[in-house]
Amino acid sequence: KKLTDQKKIKLDYNINNLQPNLEIKITIDQSNNKKITSFLFPVSRTEKIQLTKSRRGQGIFKANVRLVEDHCRVTGVTNIKHLRASHIKPWSVSSKEEKLDGFNGLLLSPHVDHLFDRGFISFKNGGDLLVSKELNPIVLEQWNIEDSTNVGAFKANQGKYLEFHRDVVFQG
């Protein structure tokens, strides 16, 4: 039997004791009769405040990084709309101060941020690009990134964060 409209089912129990009142929305696409399921999680007032603070923190962090960096060191892109403020020492393991410290960040093009964030690339304090053995060299070739690149020396205050990245994140 074809369903022609949306149906909502409210579940009034916890899933893994994590989320009460999970709402599941099931939509049937009439053009191909495929079922699309969406899970909607209600957000409490406290969660909204935490999310807002997190987004504000990201804005503050990016502004702080812009005081230290003005372009992607790998691609040369300068337009801030096309750059991400990437934590050198990951946000998840940084102290409150480190999370907002502009020296703990780089402005990176999204594809470079992807490689850096996942530890496929890192940098020496003097600016030499380090490339993980885990990264297929074809990726760098396709993105026109030279594996022998020197992106320029980093500031002394960035050194401790880069050392952490090399020791913990980088897949050497």
PDB file of N, CA and C in Angstrom, residues 7-106:
ATOM      1  N   LYS A   7       3.884  10.856   8.148  1.00  0.00           N
ATOM      2  CA  LYS A   7       3.349  10.336   9.400  1.00  0.00           C
ATOM      3  C   LYS A   7       4.382  10.598  10.467  1.00  0.00           C
ATOM      4  N   LYS A   8       3.927  11.038  11.614  1.00  0.00           N
ATOM      5  CA  LYS A   8       4.823  11.272  12.742  1.00  0.00           C
ATOM      6  C   LYS A   8       4.482  10.294  13.843  1.00  0.00           C
ATOM      7  N   ILE A   9       5.502   9.748  14.422  1.00  0.00           N
ATOM      8  CA  ILE A   9       5.331   8.811  15.524  1.00  0.00           C
ATOM      9  C   ILE A   9       6.144   9.353  16.689  1.00  0.00           C
ATOM     10  N   LYS A  10       5.530   9.550  17.804  1.00  0.00           N
ATOM     11  CA  LYS A  10       6.256  10.013  18.989  1.00  0.00           C
ATOM     12  C   LYS A  10       6.570   8.819  19.869  1.00  0.00           C
ATOM     13  N   LEU A  11       7.811   8.721  20.273  1.00  0.00           N
ATOM     14  CA  LEU A  11       8.224   7.669  21.183  1.00  0.00           C
ATOM     15  C   LEU A  11       8.483   8.310  22.536  1.00  0.00           C
ATOM     16  N   ASP A  12       7.801   7.840  23.553  1.00  0.00           N
ATOM     17  CA  ASP A  12       7.933   8.441  24.874  1.00  0.00           C
ATOM     18  C   ASP A  12       8.823   7.610  25.795  1.00  0.00           C
ATOM     19  N   TYR A  13       9.924   7.125  25.272  1.00  0.00           N
ATOM     20  CA  TYR A  13      10.878   6.407  26.098  1.00  0.00           C
ATOM     21  C   TYR A  13      12.283   6.795  25.666  1.00  0.00           C
ATOM     22  N   ASN A  14      13.231   6.457  26.491  1.00  0.00           N
ATOM     23  CA  ASN A  14      14.621   6.784  26.197  1.00  0.00           C
ATOM     24  C   ASN A  14      15.228   5.728  25.280  1.00  0.00           C
ATOM     25  N   ILE A  15      16.009   6.180  24.323  1.00  0.00           N
ATOM     26  CA  ILE A  15      16.792   5.269  23.505  1.00  0.00           C
ATOM     27  C   ILE A  15      18.181   5.266  24.115  1.00  0.00           C
ATOM     28  N   ASN A  16      18.604   4.123  24.615  1.00  0.00           N
ATOM     29  CA  ASN A  16      19.890   4.005  25.314  1.00  0.00           C
ATOM     30  C   ASN A  16      19.992   5.023  26.449  1.00  0.00           C
ATOM     31  N   ASN A  17      18.862   5.349  27.057  1.00  0.00           N
ATOM     32  CA  ASN A  17      18.827   6.297  28.172  1.00  0.00           C
ATOM     33  C   ASN A  17      19.444   7.648  27.824  1.00  0.00           C
ATOM     34  N   LEU A  18      19.392   8.036  26.564  1.00  0.00           N
ATOM     35  CA  LEU A  18      20.013   9.290  26.153  1.00  0.00           C
ATOM     36  C   LEU A  18      19.006  10.362  25.779  1.00  0.00           C
ATOM     37  N   GLN A  19      17.958  10.009  25.087  1.00  0.00           N
ATOM     38  CA  GLN A  19      17.101  11.043  24.528  1.00  0.00           C
ATOM     39  C   GLN A  19      15.624  10.714  24.717  1.00  0.00           C
ATOM     40  N   PRO A  20      14.937  11.437  25.601  1.00  0.00           N
ATOM     41  CA  PRO A  20      13.504  11.222  25.748  1.00  0.00           C
ATOM     42  C   PRO A  20      12.734  11.885  24.600  1.00  0.00           C
ATOM     43  N   ASN A  21      11.558  11.398  24.361  1.00  0.00           N
ATOM     44  CA  ASN A  21      10.643  11.999  23.394  1.00  0.00           C
ATOM     45  C   ASN A  21      11.255  12.173  22.001  1.00  0.00           C
ATOM     46  N   LEU A  22      11.917  11.154  21.544  1.00  0.00           N
ATOM     47  CA  LEU A  22      12.465  11.175  20.196  1.00  0.00           C
ATOM     48  C   LEU A  22      11.312  11.176  19.204  1.00  0.00           C
ATOM     49  N   GLU A  23      11.387  12.058  18.246  1.00  0.00           N
ATOM     50  CA  GLU A  23      10.348  12.114  17.223  1.00  0.00           C
ATOM     51  C   GLU A  23      10.915  11.564  15.927  1.00  0.00           C
ATOM     52  N   ILE A  24      10.215  10.629  15.350  1.00  0.00           N
ATOM     53  CA  ILE A  24      10.644  10.056  14.078  1.00  0.00           C
ATOM     54  C   ILE A  24       9.653  10.515  13.018  1.00  0.00           C
ATOM     55  N   LYS A  25      10.179  11.080  11.935  1.00  0.00           N
ATOM     56  CA  LYS A  25       9.332  11.522  10.834  1.00  0.00           C
ATOM     57  C   LYS A  25       9.623  10.598   9.656  1.00  0.00           C
ATOM     58  N   ILE A  26       8.600   9.943   9.166  1.00  0.00           N
ATOM     59  CA  ILE A  26       8.746   9.053   8.017  1.00  0.00           C
ATOM     60  C   ILE A  26       8.029   9.701   6.839  1.00  0.00           C
ATOM     61  N   THR A  27       8.767   9.914   5.763  1.00  0.00           N
ATOM     62  CA  THR A  27       8.203  10.529   4.570  1.00  0.00           C
ATOM     63  C   THR A  27       8.313   9.530   3.427  1.00  0.00           C
ATOM     64  N   ILE A  28       7.270   9.414   2.674  1.00  0.00           N
ATOM     65  CA  ILE A  28       7.307   8.545   1.499  1.00  0.00           C
ATOM     66  C   ILE A  28       7.397   9.428   0.263  1.00  0.00           C
ATOM     67  N   ASP A  29       8.471   9.266  -0.494  1.00  0.00           N
ATOM     68  CA  ASP A  29       8.655  10.012  -1.731  1.00  0.00           C
ATOM     69  C   ASP A  29       7.746   9.382  -2.784  1.00  0.00           C
ATOM     70  N   GLN A  30       6.748  10.155  -3.233  1.00  0.00           N
ATOM     71  CA  GLN A  30       5.759   9.610  -4.154  1.00  0.00           C
ATOM     72  C   GLN A  30       6.335   9.291  -5.533  1.00  0.00           C
ATOM     73  N   SER A  31       7.405   9.954  -5.913  1.00  0.00           N
ATOM     74  CA  SER A  31       7.954   9.716  -7.252  1.00  0.00           C
ATOM     75  C   SER A  31       8.608   8.346  -7.372  1.00  0.00           C
ATOM     76  N   ASN A  32       9.159   7.828  -6.292  1.00  0.00           N
ATOM     77  CA  ASN A  32       9.815   6.521  -6.385  1.00  0.00           C
ATOM     78  C   ASN A  32       9.407   5.584  -5.247  1.00  0.00           C
ATOM     79  N   ASN A  33       8.442   6.012  -4.446  1.00  0.00           N
ATOM     80  CA  ASN A  33       7.886   5.217  -3.359  1.00  0.00           C
ATOM     81  C   ASN A  33       8.959   4.775  -2.350  1.00  0.00           C
ATOM     82  N   LYS A  34      10.001   5.621  -2.170  1.00  0.00           N
ATOM     83  CA  LYS A  34      11.048   5.302  -1.198  1.00  0.00           C
ATOM     84  C   LYS A  34      10.741   5.970   0.124  1.00  0.00           C
ATOM     85  N   LYS A  35      11.044   5.253   1.178  1.00  0.00           N
ATOM     86  CA  LYS A  35      10.815   5.756   2.528  1.00  0.00           C
ATOM     87  C   LYS A  35      12.042   6.553   2.984  1.00  0.00           C
ATOM     88  N   ILE A  36      11.811   7.745   3.512  1.00  0.00           N
ATOM     89  CA  ILE A  36      12.871   8.589   4.068  1.00  0.00           C
ATOM     90  C   ILE A  36      12.551   8.770   5.547  1.00  0.00           C
ATOM     91  N   THR A  37      13.479   8.402   6.396  1.00  0.00           N
ATOM     92  CA  THR A  37      13.264   8.502   7.836  1.00  0.00           C
ATOM     93  C   THR A  37      14.150   9.594   8.413  1.00  0.00           C
ATOM     94  N   SER A  38      13.568  10.481   9.195  1.00  0.00           N
ATOM     95  CA  SER A  38      14.319  11.535   9.875  1.00  0.00           C
ATOM     96  C   SER A  38      14.105  11.379  11.365  1.00  0.00           C
ATOM     97  N   PHE A  39      15.155  11.569  12.126  1.00  0.00           N
ATOM     98  CA  PHE A  39      15.062  11.533  13.572  1.00  0.00           C
ATOM     99  C   PHE A  39      15.233  12.953  14.082  1.00  0.00           C
ATOM    100  N   LEU A  40      14.261  13.439  14.807  1.00  0.00           N
ATOM    101  CA  LEU A  40      14.283  14.801  15.316  1.00  0.00           C
ATOM    102  C   LEU A  40      14.468  14.755  16.825  1.00  0.00           C
ATOM    103  N   PHE A  41      15.519  15.404  17.308  1.00  0.00           N
ATOM    104  CA  PHE A  41      15.812  15.401  18.724  1.00  0.00           C
ATOM    105  C   PHE A  41      15.445  16.756  19.315  1.00  0.00           C
ATOM    106  N   PRO A  42      14.516  16.778  20.248  1.00  0.00           N
ATOM    107  CA  PRO A  42      14.195  18.045  20.900  1.00  0.00           C
ATOM    108  C   PRO A  42      15.428  18.584  21.636  1.00  0.00           C
ATOM    109  N   VAL A  43      15.585  19.881  21.612  1.00  0.00           N
ATOM    110  CA  VAL A  43      16.731  20.511  22.270  1.00  0.00           C
ATOM    111  C   VAL A  43      16.211  21.302  23.458  1.00  0.00           C
ATOM    112  N   SER A  44      16.787  21.021  24.620  1.00  0.00           N
ATOM    113  CA  SER A  44      16.367  21.726  25.830  1.00  0.00           C
ATOM    114  C   SER A  44      16.933  23.143  25.831  1.00  0.00           C
ATOM    115  N   ARG A  45      16.429  23.967  26.738  1.00  0.00           N
ATOM    116  CA  ARG A  45      16.921  25.347  26.856  1.00  0.00           C
ATOM    117  C   ARG A  45      18.424  25.347  27.164  1.00  0.00           C
ATOM    118  N   THR A  46      18.864  24.458  28.040  1.00  0.00           N
ATOM    119  CA  THR A  46      20.277  24.362  28.404  1.00  0.00           C
ATOM    120  C   THR A  46      21.124  23.989  27.192  1.00  0.00           C
ATOM    121  N   GLU A  47      20.638  23.022  26.400  1.00  0.00           N
ATOM    122  CA  GLU A  47      21.372  22.614  25.195  1.00  0.00           C
ATOM    123  C   GLU A  47      21.451  23.761  24.187  1.00  0.00           C
ATOM    124  N   LYS A  48      20.375  24.542  24.052  1.00  0.00           N
ATOM    125  CA  LYS A  48      20.386  25.691  23.148  1.00  0.00           C
ATOM    126  C   LYS A  48      21.433  26.709  23.574  1.00  0.00           C
ATOM    127  N   ILE A  49      21.505  26.968  24.880  1.00  0.00           N
ATOM    128  CA  ILE A  49      22.504  27.915  25.398  1.00  0.00           C
ATOM    129  C   ILE A  49      23.908  27.400  25.123  1.00  0.00           C
ATOM    130  N   GLN A  50      24.142  26.097  25.353  1.00  0.00           N
ATOM    131  CA  GLN A  50      25.460  25.508  25.110  1.00  0.00           C
ATOM    132  C   GLN A  50      25.826  25.590  23.634  1.00  0.00           C
ATOM    133  N   LEU A  51      24.870  25.309  22.735  1.00  0.00           N
ATOM    134  CA  LEU A  51      25.132  25.387  21.297  1.00  0.00           C
ATOM    135  C   LEU A  51      25.452  26.815  20.874  1.00  0.00           C
ATOM    136  N   THR A  52      24.698  27.779  21.427  1.00  0.00           N
ATOM    137  CA  THR A  52      24.940  29.182  21.115  1.00  0.00           C
ATOM    138  C   THR A  52      26.325  29.607  21.573  1.00  0.00           C
ATOM    139  N   LYS A  53      26.697  29.227  22.792  1.00  0.00           N
ATOM    140  CA  LYS A  53      28.027  29.565  23.307  1.00  0.00           C
ATOM    141  C   LYS A  53      29.112  28.933  22.445  1.00  0.00           C
ATOM    142  N   SER A  54      28.881  27.699  22.018  1.00  0.00           N
ATOM    143  CA  SER A  54      29.861  27.007  21.179  1.00  0.00           C
ATOM    144  C   SER A  54      30.057  27.748  19.864  1.00  0.00           C
ATOM    145  N   ARG A  55      28.954  28.160  19.219  1.00  0.00           N
ATOM    146  CA  ARG A  55      29.046  28.882  17.950  1.00  0.00           C
ATOM    147  C   ARG A  55      29.738  30.228  18.158  1.00  0.00           C
ATOM    148  N   ARG A  56      29.398  30.943  19.267  1.00  0.00           N
ATOM    149  CA  ARG A  56      30.061  32.206  19.565  1.00  0.00           C
ATOM    150  C   ARG A  56      31.550  31.981  19.781  1.00  0.00           C
ATOM    151  N   GLY A  57      31.878  30.903  20.492  1.00  0.00           N
ATOM    152  CA  GLY A  57      33.272  30.558  20.740  1.00  0.00           C
ATOM    153  C   GLY A  57      34.015  30.331  19.442  1.00  0.00           C
ATOM    154  N   GLN A  58      33.368  29.672  18.478  1.00  0.00           N
ATOM    155  CA  GLN A  58      34.002  29.445  17.175  1.00  0.00           C
ATOM    156  C   GLN A  58      34.262  30.777  16.479  1.00  0.00           C
ATOM    157  N   GLY A  59      33.333  31.710  16.585  1.00  0.00           N
ATOM    158  CA  GLY A  59      33.526  33.032  15.991  1.00  0.00           C
ATOM    159  C   GLY A  59      34.669  33.785  16.640  1.00  0.00           C
ATOM    160  N   ILE A  60      34.752  33.689  17.965  1.00  0.00           N
ATOM    161  CA  ILE A  60      35.848  34.330  18.693  1.00  0.00           C
ATOM    162  C   ILE A  60      37.166  33.679  18.303  1.00  0.00           C
ATOM    163  N   PHE A  61      37.167  32.348  18.234  1.00  0.00           N
ATOM    164  CA  PHE A  61      38.386  31.625  17.870  1.00  0.00           C
ATOM    165  C   PHE A  61      38.859  32.040  16.470  1.00  0.00           C
ATOM    166  N   LYS A  62      37.952  32.089  15.522  1.00  0.00           N
ATOM    167  CA  LYS A  62      38.336  32.461  14.152  1.00  0.00           C
ATOM    168  C   LYS A  62      38.906  33.882  14.125  1.00  0.00           C
ATOM    169  N   ALA A  63      38.282  34.788  14.868  1.00  0.00           N
ATOM    170  CA  ALA A  63      38.787  36.164  14.933  1.00  0.00           C
ATOM    171  C   ALA A  63      40.189  36.187  15.538  1.00  0.00           C
ATOM    172  N   ASN A  64      40.412  35.375  16.562  1.00  0.00           N
ATOM    173  CA  ASN A  64      41.736  35.303  17.182  1.00  0.00           C
ATOM    174  C   ASN A  64      42.774  34.710  16.233  1.00  0.00           C
ATOM    175  N   VAL A  65      42.376  33.697  15.480  1.00  0.00           N
ATOM    176  CA  VAL A  65      43.297  33.091  14.503  1.00  0.00           C
ATOM    177  C   VAL A  65      43.654  34.116  13.431  1.00  0.00           C
ATOM    178  N   ARG A  66      42.695  34.937  13.044  1.00  0.00           N
ATOM    179  CA  ARG A  66      42.946  35.956  12.009  1.00  0.00           C
ATOM    180  C   ARG A  66      43.957  37.008  12.463  1.00  0.00           C
ATOM    181  N   LEU A  67      44.154  37.132  13.770  1.00  0.00           N
ATOM    182  CA  LEU A  67      45.185  38.038  14.277  1.00  0.00           C
ATOM    183  C   LEU A  67      46.585  37.454  14.083  1.00  0.00           C
ATOM    184  N   VAL A  68      46.648  36.127  13.895  1.00  0.00           N
ATOM    185  CA  VAL A  68      47.918  35.421  13.758  1.00  0.00           C
ATOM    186  C   VAL A  68      48.178  35.019  12.302  1.00  0.00           C
ATOM    187  N   GLU A  69      47.143  34.558  11.608  1.00  0.00           N
ATOM    188  CA  GLU A  69      47.249  34.045  10.240  1.00  0.00           C
ATOM    189  C   GLU A  69      46.340  34.877   9.332  1.00  0.00           C
ATOM    190  N   ASP A  70      46.742  35.055   8.076  1.00  0.00           N
ATOM    191  CA  ASP A  70      45.886  35.819   7.167  1.00  0.00           C
ATOM    192  C   ASP A  70      45.562  35.088   5.866  1.00  0.00           C
ATOM    193  N   HIS A  71      46.009  33.833   5.748  1.00  0.00           N
ATOM    194  CA  HIS A  71      45.727  33.061   4.534  1.00  0.00           C
ATOM    195  C   HIS A  71      45.996  31.583   4.808  1.00  0.00           C
ATOM    196  N   CYS A  72      45.569  30.746   3.886  1.00  0.00           N
ATOM    197  CA  CYS A  72      45.909  29.322   3.963  1.00  0.00           C
ATOM    198  C   CYS A  72      47.353  29.187   3.519  1.00  0.00           C
ATOM    199  N   ARG A  73      48.183  28.668   4.378  1.00  0.00           N
ATOM    200  CA  ARG A  73      49.604  28.550   4.083  1.00  0.00           C
ATOM    201  C   ARG A  73      49.882  27.562   2.950  1.00  0.00           C
ATOM    202  N   VAL A  74      48.977  26.644   2.704  1.00  0.00           N
ATOM    203  CA  VAL A  74      49.205  25.627   1.664  1.00  0.00           C
ATOM    204  C   VAL A  74      48.711  26.089   0.306  1.00  0.00           C
ATOM    205  N   THR A  75      47.499  26.680   0.259  1.00  0.00           N
ATOM    206  CA  THR A  75      46.911  27.064  -1.029  1.00  0.00           C
ATOM    207  C   THR A  75      47.111  28.531  -1.368  1.00  0.00           C
ATOM    208  N   GLY A  76      47.376  29.351  -0.361  1.00  0.00           N
ATOM    209  CA  GLY A  76      47.514  30.785  -0.589  1.00  0.00           C
ATOM    210  C   GLY A  76      46.203  31.541  -0.592  1.00  0.00           C
ATOM    211  N   VAL A  77      45.080  30.864  -0.435  1.00  0.00           N
ATOM    212  CA  VAL A  77      43.765  31.515  -0.431  1.00  0.00           C
ATOM    213  C   VAL A  77      43.700  32.522   0.718  1.00  0.00           C
ATOM    214  N   THR A  78      43.219  33.743   0.409  1.00  0.00           N
ATOM    215  CA  THR A  78      43.130  34.798   1.420  1.00  0.00           C
ATOM    216  C   THR A  78      41.691  35.165   1.784  1.00  0.00           C
ATOM    217  N   ASN A  79      40.730  34.809   0.949  1.00  0.00           N
ATOM    218  CA  ASN A  79      39.334  35.171   1.199  1.00  0.00           C
ATOM    219  C   ASN A  79      38.800  34.359   2.369  1.00  0.00           C
ATOM    220  N   ILE A  80      38.503  35.033   3.457  1.00  0.00           N
ATOM    221  CA  ILE A  80      38.087  34.382   4.698  1.00  0.00           C
ATOM    222  C   ILE A  80      36.826  33.541   4.521  1.00  0.00           C
ATOM    223  N   LYS A  81      35.993  33.874   3.546  1.00  0.00           N
ATOM    224  CA  LYS A  81      34.771  33.100   3.284  1.00  0.00           C
ATOM    225  C   LYS A  81      35.091  31.672   2.863  1.00  0.00           C
ATOM    226  N   HIS A  82      36.295  31.460   2.352  1.00  0.00           N
ATOM    227  CA  HIS A  82      36.679  30.148   1.844  1.00  0.00           C
ATOM    228  C   HIS A  82      37.720  29.463   2.717  1.00  0.00           C
ATOM    229  N   LEU A  83      37.833  29.918   3.952  1.00  0.00           N
ATOM    230  CA  LEU A  83      38.821  29.352   4.864  1.00  0.00           C
ATOM    231  C   LEU A  83      38.159  28.891   6.154  1.00  0.00           C
ATOM    232  N   ARG A  84      38.726  27.865   6.746  1.00  0.00           N
ATOM    233  CA  ARG A  84      38.270  27.376   8.037  1.00  0.00           C
ATOM    234  C   ARG A  84      39.323  27.689   9.084  1.00  0.00           C
ATOM    235  N   ALA A  85      38.876  28.077  10.255  1.00  0.00           N
ATOM    236  CA  ALA A  85      39.782  28.238  11.388  1.00  0.00           C
ATOM    237  C   ALA A  85      39.905  26.856  12.028  1.00  0.00           C
ATOM    238  N   SER A  86      41.044  26.237  11.824  1.00  0.00           N
ATOM    239  CA  SER A  86      41.268  24.872  12.274  1.00  0.00           C
ATOM    240  C   SER A  86      42.137  24.865  13.531  1.00  0.00           C
ATOM    241  N   HIS A  87      41.706  24.145  14.551  1.00  0.00           N
ATOM    242  CA  HIS A  87      42.521  24.001  15.745  1.00  0.00           C
ATOM    243  C   HIS A  87      43.730  23.124  15.426  1.00  0.00           C
ATOM    244  N   ILE A  88      44.894  23.543  15.895  1.00  0.00           N
ATOM    245  CA  ILE A  88      46.095  22.724  15.740  1.00  0.00           C
ATOM    246  C   ILE A  88      46.043  21.600  16.780  1.00  0.00           C
ATOM    247  N   LYS A  89      45.913  21.975  18.050  1.00  0.00           N
ATOM    248  CA  LYS A  89      45.633  20.986  19.091  1.00  0.00           C
ATOM    249  C   LYS A  89      44.117  20.859  19.106  1.00  0.00           C
ATOM    250  N   PRO A  90      43.587  19.671  18.859  1.00  0.00           N
ATOM    251  CA  PRO A  90      42.135  19.530  18.714  1.00  0.00           C
ATOM    252  C   PRO A  90      41.338  20.131  19.868  1.00  0.00           C
ATOM    253  N   TRP A  91      40.210  20.709  19.514  1.00  0.00           N
ATOM    254  CA  TRP A  91      39.294  21.337  20.461  1.00  0.00           C
ATOM    255  C   TRP A  91      38.932  20.376  21.586  1.00  0.00           C
ATOM    256  N   SER A  92      38.716  19.117  21.240  1.00  0.00           N
ATOM    257  CA  SER A  92      38.245  18.126  22.216  1.00  0.00           C
ATOM    258  C   SER A  92      39.236  17.869  23.344  1.00  0.00           C
ATOM    259  N   VAL A  93      40.515  18.166  23.126  1.00  0.00           N
ATOM    260  CA  VAL A  93      41.528  17.918  24.163  1.00  0.00           C
ATOM    261  C   VAL A  93      42.197  19.205  24.622  1.00  0.00           C
ATOM    262  N   SER A  94      41.648  20.339  24.216  1.00  0.00           N
ATOM    263  CA  SER A  94      42.214  21.638  24.590  1.00  0.00           C
ATOM    264  C   SER A  94      41.561  22.166  25.864  1.00  0.00           C
ATOM    265  N   SER A  95      42.321  22.944  26.622  1.00  0.00           N
ATOM    266  CA  SER A  95      41.759  23.627  27.792  1.00  0.00           C
ATOM    267  C   SER A  95      40.861  24.759  27.306  1.00  0.00           C
ATOM    268  N   LYS A  96      40.125  25.387  28.222  1.00  0.00           N
ATOM    269  CA  LYS A  96      39.254  26.513  27.848  1.00  0.00           C
ATOM    270  C   LYS A  96      40.061  27.613  27.163  1.00  0.00           C
ATOM    271  N   GLU A  97      41.231  27.897  27.703  1.00  0.00           N
ATOM    272  CA  GLU A  97      42.076  28.949  27.134  1.00  0.00           C
ATOM    273  C   GLU A  97      42.589  28.556  25.750  1.00  0.00           C
ATOM    274  N   GLU A  98      43.025  27.308  25.614  1.00  0.00           N
ATOM    275  CA  GLU A  98      43.563  26.822  24.334  1.00  0.00           C
ATOM    276  C   GLU A  98      42.505  26.803  23.240  1.00  0.00           C
ATOM    277  N   LYS A  99      41.247  26.573  23.619  1.00  0.00           N
ATOM    278  CA  LYS A  99      40.155  26.521  22.637  1.00  0.00           C
ATOM    279  C   LYS A  99      39.975  27.853  21.920  1.00  0.00           C
ATOM    280  N   LEU A 100      40.316  28.954  22.583  1.00  0.00           N
ATOM    281  CA  LEU A 100      40.133  30.283  22.002  1.00  0.00           C
ATOM    282  C   LEU A 100      41.445  30.948  21.590  1.00  0.00           C
ATOM    283  N   ASP A 101      42.574  30.326  21.903  1.00  0.00           N
ATOM    284  CA  ASP A 101      43.887  30.896  21.614  1.00  0.00           C
ATOM    285  C   ASP A 101      44.147  30.929  20.109  1.00  0.00           C
ATOM    286  N   GLY A 102      44.332  32.110  19.565  1.00  0.00           N
ATOM    287  CA  GLY A 102      44.597  32.257  18.133  1.00  0.00           C
ATOM    288  C   GLY A 102      45.860  31.547  17.671  1.00  0.00           C
ATOM    289  N   PHE A 103      46.814  31.359  18.578  1.00  0.00           N
ATOM    290  CA  PHE A 103      48.043  30.637  18.225  1.00  0.00           C
ATOM    291  C   PHE A 103      47.798  29.134  18.083  1.00  0.00           C
ATOM    292  N   ASN A 104      46.650  28.669  18.558  1.00  0.00           N
ATOM    293  CA  ASN A 104      46.268  27.264  18.413  1.00  0.00           C
ATOM    294  C   ASN A 104      45.441  27.054  17.146  1.00  0.00           C
ATOM    295  N   GLY A 105      45.605  27.916  16.169  1.00  0.00           N
ATOM    296  CA  GLY A 105      44.799  27.776  14.963  1.00  0.00           C
ATOM    297  C   GLY A 105      45.536  28.117  13.696  1.00  0.00           C
ATOM    298  N   LEU A 106      45.003  27.582  12.622  1.00  0.00           N
ATOM    299  CA  LEU A 106      45.471  27.898  11.269  1.00  0.00           C
ATOM    300  C   LEU A 106      44.252  28.202  10.420  1.00  0.00           C
TER     301      LEU A 106
END
